[in-house]
Tab-separated table of C-alpha atoms in Angstrom:
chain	number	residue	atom	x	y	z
A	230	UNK	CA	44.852	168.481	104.518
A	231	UNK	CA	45.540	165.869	102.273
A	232	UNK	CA	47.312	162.455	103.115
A	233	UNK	CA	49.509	159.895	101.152
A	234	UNK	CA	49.388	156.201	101.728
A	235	UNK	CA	52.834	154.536	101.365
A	236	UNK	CA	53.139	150.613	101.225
A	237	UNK	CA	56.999	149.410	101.838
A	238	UNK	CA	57.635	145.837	101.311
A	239	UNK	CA	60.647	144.410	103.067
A	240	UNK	CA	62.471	141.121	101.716
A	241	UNK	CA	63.284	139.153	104.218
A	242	UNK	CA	62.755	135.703	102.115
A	243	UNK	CA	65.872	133.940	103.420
A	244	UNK	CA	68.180	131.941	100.799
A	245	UNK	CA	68.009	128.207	100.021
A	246	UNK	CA	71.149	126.131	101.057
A	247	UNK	CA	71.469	122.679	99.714
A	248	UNK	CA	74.359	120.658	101.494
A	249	UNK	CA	73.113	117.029	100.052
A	250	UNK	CA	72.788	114.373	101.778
A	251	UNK	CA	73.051	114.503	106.214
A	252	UNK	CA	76.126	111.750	105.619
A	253	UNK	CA	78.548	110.922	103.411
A	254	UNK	CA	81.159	108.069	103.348
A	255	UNK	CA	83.715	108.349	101.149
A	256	UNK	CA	86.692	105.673	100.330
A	257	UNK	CA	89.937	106.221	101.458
A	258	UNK	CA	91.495	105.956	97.737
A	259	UNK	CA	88.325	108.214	96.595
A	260	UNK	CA	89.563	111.345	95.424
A	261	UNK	CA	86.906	112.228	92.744
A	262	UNK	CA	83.855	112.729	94.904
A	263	UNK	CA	83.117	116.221	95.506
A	264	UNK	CA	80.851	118.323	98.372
A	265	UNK	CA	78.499	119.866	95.918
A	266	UNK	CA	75.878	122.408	96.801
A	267	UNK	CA	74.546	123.419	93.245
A	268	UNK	CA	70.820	122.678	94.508
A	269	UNK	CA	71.307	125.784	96.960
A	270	UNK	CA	70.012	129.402	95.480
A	271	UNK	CA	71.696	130.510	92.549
A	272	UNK	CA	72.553	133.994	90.587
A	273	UNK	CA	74.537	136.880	90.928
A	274	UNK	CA	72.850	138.135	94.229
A	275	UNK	CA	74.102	134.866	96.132
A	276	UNK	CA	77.187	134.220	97.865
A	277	UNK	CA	78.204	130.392	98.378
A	278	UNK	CA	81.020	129.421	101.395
A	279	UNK	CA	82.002	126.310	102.349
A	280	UNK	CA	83.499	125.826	105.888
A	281	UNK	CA	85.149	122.946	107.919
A	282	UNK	CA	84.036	123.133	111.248
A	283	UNK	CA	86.011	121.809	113.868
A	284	UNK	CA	85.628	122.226	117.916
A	285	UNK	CA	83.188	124.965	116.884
A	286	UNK	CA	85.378	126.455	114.534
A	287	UNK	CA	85.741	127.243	111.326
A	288	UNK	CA	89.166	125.573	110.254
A	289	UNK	CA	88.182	126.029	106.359
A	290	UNK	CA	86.196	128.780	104.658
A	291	UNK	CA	86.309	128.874	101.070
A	292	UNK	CA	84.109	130.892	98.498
A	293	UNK	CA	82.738	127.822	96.420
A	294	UNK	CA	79.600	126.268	95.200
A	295	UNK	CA	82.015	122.496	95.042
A	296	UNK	CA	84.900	121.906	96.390
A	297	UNK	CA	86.963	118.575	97.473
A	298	UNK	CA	86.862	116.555	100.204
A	299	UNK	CA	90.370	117.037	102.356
A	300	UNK	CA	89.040	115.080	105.016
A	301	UNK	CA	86.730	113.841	107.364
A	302	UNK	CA	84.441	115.966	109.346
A	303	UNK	CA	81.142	118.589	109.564
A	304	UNK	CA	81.296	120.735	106.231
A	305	UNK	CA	78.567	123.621	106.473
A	306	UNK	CA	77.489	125.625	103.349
A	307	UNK	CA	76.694	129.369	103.703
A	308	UNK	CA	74.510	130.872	101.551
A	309	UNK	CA	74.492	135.209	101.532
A	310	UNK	CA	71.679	137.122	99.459
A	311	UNK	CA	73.840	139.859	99.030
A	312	UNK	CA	70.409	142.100	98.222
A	313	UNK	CA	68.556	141.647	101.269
A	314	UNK	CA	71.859	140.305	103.890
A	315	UNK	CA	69.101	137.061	104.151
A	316	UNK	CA	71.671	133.595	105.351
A	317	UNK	CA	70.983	130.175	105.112
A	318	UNK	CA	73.050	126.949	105.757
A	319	UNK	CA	73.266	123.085	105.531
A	320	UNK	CA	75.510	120.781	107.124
A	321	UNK	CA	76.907	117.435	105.918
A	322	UNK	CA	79.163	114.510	108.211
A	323	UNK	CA	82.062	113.310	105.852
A	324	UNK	CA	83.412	110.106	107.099
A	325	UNK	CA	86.382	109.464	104.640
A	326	UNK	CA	88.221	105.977	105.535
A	327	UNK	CA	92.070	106.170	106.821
A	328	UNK	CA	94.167	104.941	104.247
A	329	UNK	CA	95.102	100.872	104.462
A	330	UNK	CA	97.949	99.601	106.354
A	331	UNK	CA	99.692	96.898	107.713
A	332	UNK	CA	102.630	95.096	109.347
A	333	UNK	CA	104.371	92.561	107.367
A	334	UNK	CA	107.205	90.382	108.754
A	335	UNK	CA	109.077	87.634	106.959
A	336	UNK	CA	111.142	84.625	107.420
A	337	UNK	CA	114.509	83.936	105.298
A	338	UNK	CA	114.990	81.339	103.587
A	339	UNK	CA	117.757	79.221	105.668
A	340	UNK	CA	119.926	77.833	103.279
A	341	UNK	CA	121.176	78.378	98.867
A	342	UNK	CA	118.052	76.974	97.296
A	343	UNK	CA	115.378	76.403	99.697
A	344	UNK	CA	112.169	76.861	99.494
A	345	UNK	CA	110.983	77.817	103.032
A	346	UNK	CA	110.971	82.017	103.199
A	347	UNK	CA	107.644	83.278	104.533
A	348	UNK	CA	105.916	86.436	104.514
A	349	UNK	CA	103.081	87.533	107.240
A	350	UNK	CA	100.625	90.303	106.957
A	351	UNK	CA	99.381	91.498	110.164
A	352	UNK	CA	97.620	94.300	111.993
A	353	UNK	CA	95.806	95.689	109.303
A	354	UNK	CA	94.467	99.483	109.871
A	355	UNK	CA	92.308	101.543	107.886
A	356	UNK	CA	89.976	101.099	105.056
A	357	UNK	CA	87.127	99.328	105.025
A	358	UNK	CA	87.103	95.619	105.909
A	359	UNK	CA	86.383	92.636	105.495
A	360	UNK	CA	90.515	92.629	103.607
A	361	UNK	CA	92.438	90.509	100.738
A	362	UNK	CA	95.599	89.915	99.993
A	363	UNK	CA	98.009	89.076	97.613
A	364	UNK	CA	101.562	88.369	97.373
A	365	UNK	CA	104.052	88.065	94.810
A	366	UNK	CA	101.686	86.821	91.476
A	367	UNK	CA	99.062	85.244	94.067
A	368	UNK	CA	95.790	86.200	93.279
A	369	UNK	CA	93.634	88.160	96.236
A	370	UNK	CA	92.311	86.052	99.146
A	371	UNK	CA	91.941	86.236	102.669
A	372	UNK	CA	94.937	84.776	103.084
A	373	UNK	CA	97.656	86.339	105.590
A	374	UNK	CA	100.327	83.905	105.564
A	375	UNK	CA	102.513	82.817	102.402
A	376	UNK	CA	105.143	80.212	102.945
A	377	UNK	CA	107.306	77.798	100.867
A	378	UNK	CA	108.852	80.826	99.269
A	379	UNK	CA	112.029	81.269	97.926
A	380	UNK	CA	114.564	84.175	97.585
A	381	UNK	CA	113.713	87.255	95.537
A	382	UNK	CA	111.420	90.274	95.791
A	383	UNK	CA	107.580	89.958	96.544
A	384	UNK	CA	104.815	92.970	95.903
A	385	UNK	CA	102.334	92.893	98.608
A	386	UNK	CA	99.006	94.458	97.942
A	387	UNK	CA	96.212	94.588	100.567
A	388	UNK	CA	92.610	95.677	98.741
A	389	UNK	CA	89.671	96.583	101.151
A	390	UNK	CA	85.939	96.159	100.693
A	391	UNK	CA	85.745	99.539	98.917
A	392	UNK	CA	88.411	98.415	96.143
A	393	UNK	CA	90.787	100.890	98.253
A	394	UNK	CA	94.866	99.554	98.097
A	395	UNK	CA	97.882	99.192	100.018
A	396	UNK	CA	101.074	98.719	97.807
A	397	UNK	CA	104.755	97.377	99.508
A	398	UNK	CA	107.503	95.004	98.181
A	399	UNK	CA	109.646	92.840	99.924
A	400	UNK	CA	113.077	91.183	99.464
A	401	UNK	CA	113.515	87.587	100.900
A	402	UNK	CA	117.385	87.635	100.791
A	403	UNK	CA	119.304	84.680	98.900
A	404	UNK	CA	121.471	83.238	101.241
A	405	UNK	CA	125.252	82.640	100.519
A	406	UNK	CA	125.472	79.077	98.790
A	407	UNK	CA	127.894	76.581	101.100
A	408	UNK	CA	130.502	74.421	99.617
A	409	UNK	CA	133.435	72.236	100.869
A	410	UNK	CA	136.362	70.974	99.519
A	411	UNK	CA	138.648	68.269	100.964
A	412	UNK	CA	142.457	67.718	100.387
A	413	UNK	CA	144.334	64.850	101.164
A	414	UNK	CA	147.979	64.195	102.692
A	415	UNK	CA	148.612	61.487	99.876
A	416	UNK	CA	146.293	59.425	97.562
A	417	UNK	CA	148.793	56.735	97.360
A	418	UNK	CA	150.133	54.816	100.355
A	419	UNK	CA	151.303	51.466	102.151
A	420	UNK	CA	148.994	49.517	103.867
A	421	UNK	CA	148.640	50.529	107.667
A	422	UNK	CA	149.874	53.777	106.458
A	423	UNK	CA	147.583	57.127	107.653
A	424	UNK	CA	145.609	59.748	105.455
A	425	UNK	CA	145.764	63.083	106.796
A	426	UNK	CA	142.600	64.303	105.386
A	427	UNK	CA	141.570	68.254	105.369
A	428	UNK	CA	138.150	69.422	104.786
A	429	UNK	CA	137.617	73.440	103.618
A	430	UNK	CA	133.743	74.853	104.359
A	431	UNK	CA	132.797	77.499	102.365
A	432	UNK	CA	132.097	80.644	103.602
A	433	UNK	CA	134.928	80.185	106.086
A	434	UNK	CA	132.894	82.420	108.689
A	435	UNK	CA	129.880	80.296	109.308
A	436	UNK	CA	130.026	78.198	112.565
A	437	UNK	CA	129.422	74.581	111.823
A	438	UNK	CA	126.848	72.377	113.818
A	439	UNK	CA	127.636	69.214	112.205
A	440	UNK	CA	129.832	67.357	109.978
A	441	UNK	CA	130.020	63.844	108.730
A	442	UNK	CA	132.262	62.313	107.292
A	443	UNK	CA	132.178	59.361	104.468
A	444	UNK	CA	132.338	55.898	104.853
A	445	UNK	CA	131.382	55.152	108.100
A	446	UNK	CA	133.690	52.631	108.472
A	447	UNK	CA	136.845	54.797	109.968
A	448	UNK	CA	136.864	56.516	113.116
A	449	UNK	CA	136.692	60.092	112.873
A	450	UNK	CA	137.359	62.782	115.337
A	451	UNK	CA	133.671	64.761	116.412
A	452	UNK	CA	133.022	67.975	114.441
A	453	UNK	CA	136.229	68.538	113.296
A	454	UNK	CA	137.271	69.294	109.552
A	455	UNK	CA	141.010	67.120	110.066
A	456	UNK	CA	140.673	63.180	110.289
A	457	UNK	CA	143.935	61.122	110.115
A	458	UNK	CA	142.213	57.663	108.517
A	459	UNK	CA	143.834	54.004	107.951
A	460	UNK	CA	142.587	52.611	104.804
A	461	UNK	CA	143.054	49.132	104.279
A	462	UNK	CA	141.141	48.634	101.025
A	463	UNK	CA	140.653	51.731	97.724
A	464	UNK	CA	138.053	53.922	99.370
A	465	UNK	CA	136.629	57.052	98.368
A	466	UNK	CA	135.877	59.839	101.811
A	467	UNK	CA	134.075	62.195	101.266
A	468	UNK	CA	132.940	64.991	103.971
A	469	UNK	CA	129.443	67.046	104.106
């Protein structure tokens, strides 16, 4: 009898997957950096998936040699040889930073014309410290606190130590400007004769916590806009 020799080889040589680097920390305003696996095994014969894997599972599977970063977390690239059924994979931590944020308060400026508004930053979140500021046309500093200010809007910016931003405006409110006008029962009379004299605030609504009256030579009546005076001599009142 005669006998034949047969040699099979089987290929089981298993894929290369390329993930890059264990870690990667992106910036929170860094949109252009990609998970890229193009060092893996290429050609027709390979299949490349990306997956998200979260609490053991696989919250994103997508057919892709690059893809972008959606967020933080364990991306694993699968690599199929769809010739021999051979895997392979690679695994890369994404830390992206949470976008900036931040509290900011103010304080209004009191009266028509002042110059004492302030604005606060506070409680900053996200990004990547150490953080500047700015305010208004201020340049960047460490700065939290801007006072002396006076009515009118204010950008805010926040930058963090990755160049990543935080944009806001706020309005410091111009307060209603206060007058007062004052009237008189007669501007010519007999000496020892009274002056009824009638002061007028302006906004009528706003409760007043002091008034003074002009010269201080007459007795006037405590915070109260009507005075009845005795002028012995040409004098001028005036009320404030």
């Amino acid at each position: 009898s005669a006998s034949i020799q047969i040699t099979i080889s089987s290929d089981t040589i298993p894929p290369v997957a390329e993930a890059g680097p264990a870690q990667l920390q992106v910036g929170c305003n860094d949109f252009s950096t990609l998970l890229n696996a193009s060092a893996s095994s290429s050609g027709s014969q390979y299949v490349h998936r990306w997956q998200l894997i979260e609490q053991g599972l696989a919250t994103l599977d997508t057919q892709a040699v690059v893809i972008p970063i959606p967020s933080s977390g364990l991306y694993r690239h699968i690599v199929t040889n769809t010739d021999n059924g051979c895997t392979a994979s690679d695994s890369i931590l994404v830390f992206r930073d949470p976008p900036v944020s931040a509290v900011v308060t103010t304080d209004p400026v009191k009266c028509f014309g002042d110059l004492n508004g302030a604005i606060y930053f506070s409680n900053v979140t996200g990004g990547h410290p150490p953080y500047y500021f700015a305010a208004g046309n201020k340049p960047f500093s460490s700065q939290t606190t801007y006072t002396g200010l006076a009515a009118g809007s204010y950008s805010l910016r926040i930058r963090d130590d990755f160049g990543c931003f935080w944009n806001s405006s706020v309005t410091l409110d111009t307060p209603v400007e206060s007058s007062v006008s004052l009237t008189l029962s007669d501007t010519a009379i007999e000496l020892g004769q009274a002056v009824t004299l009638q002061a007028v605030s302006a906004p009528q609504r706003w409760p007043l916590s002091e008034i003074h009256w002009l010269p201080e030579q007459f007795e006037y009546t405590p915070l109260s806009l009507l005075q009845t005076v005795y002028p012995e001599v040409p004098v001028i009142v005036t009320g404030k």
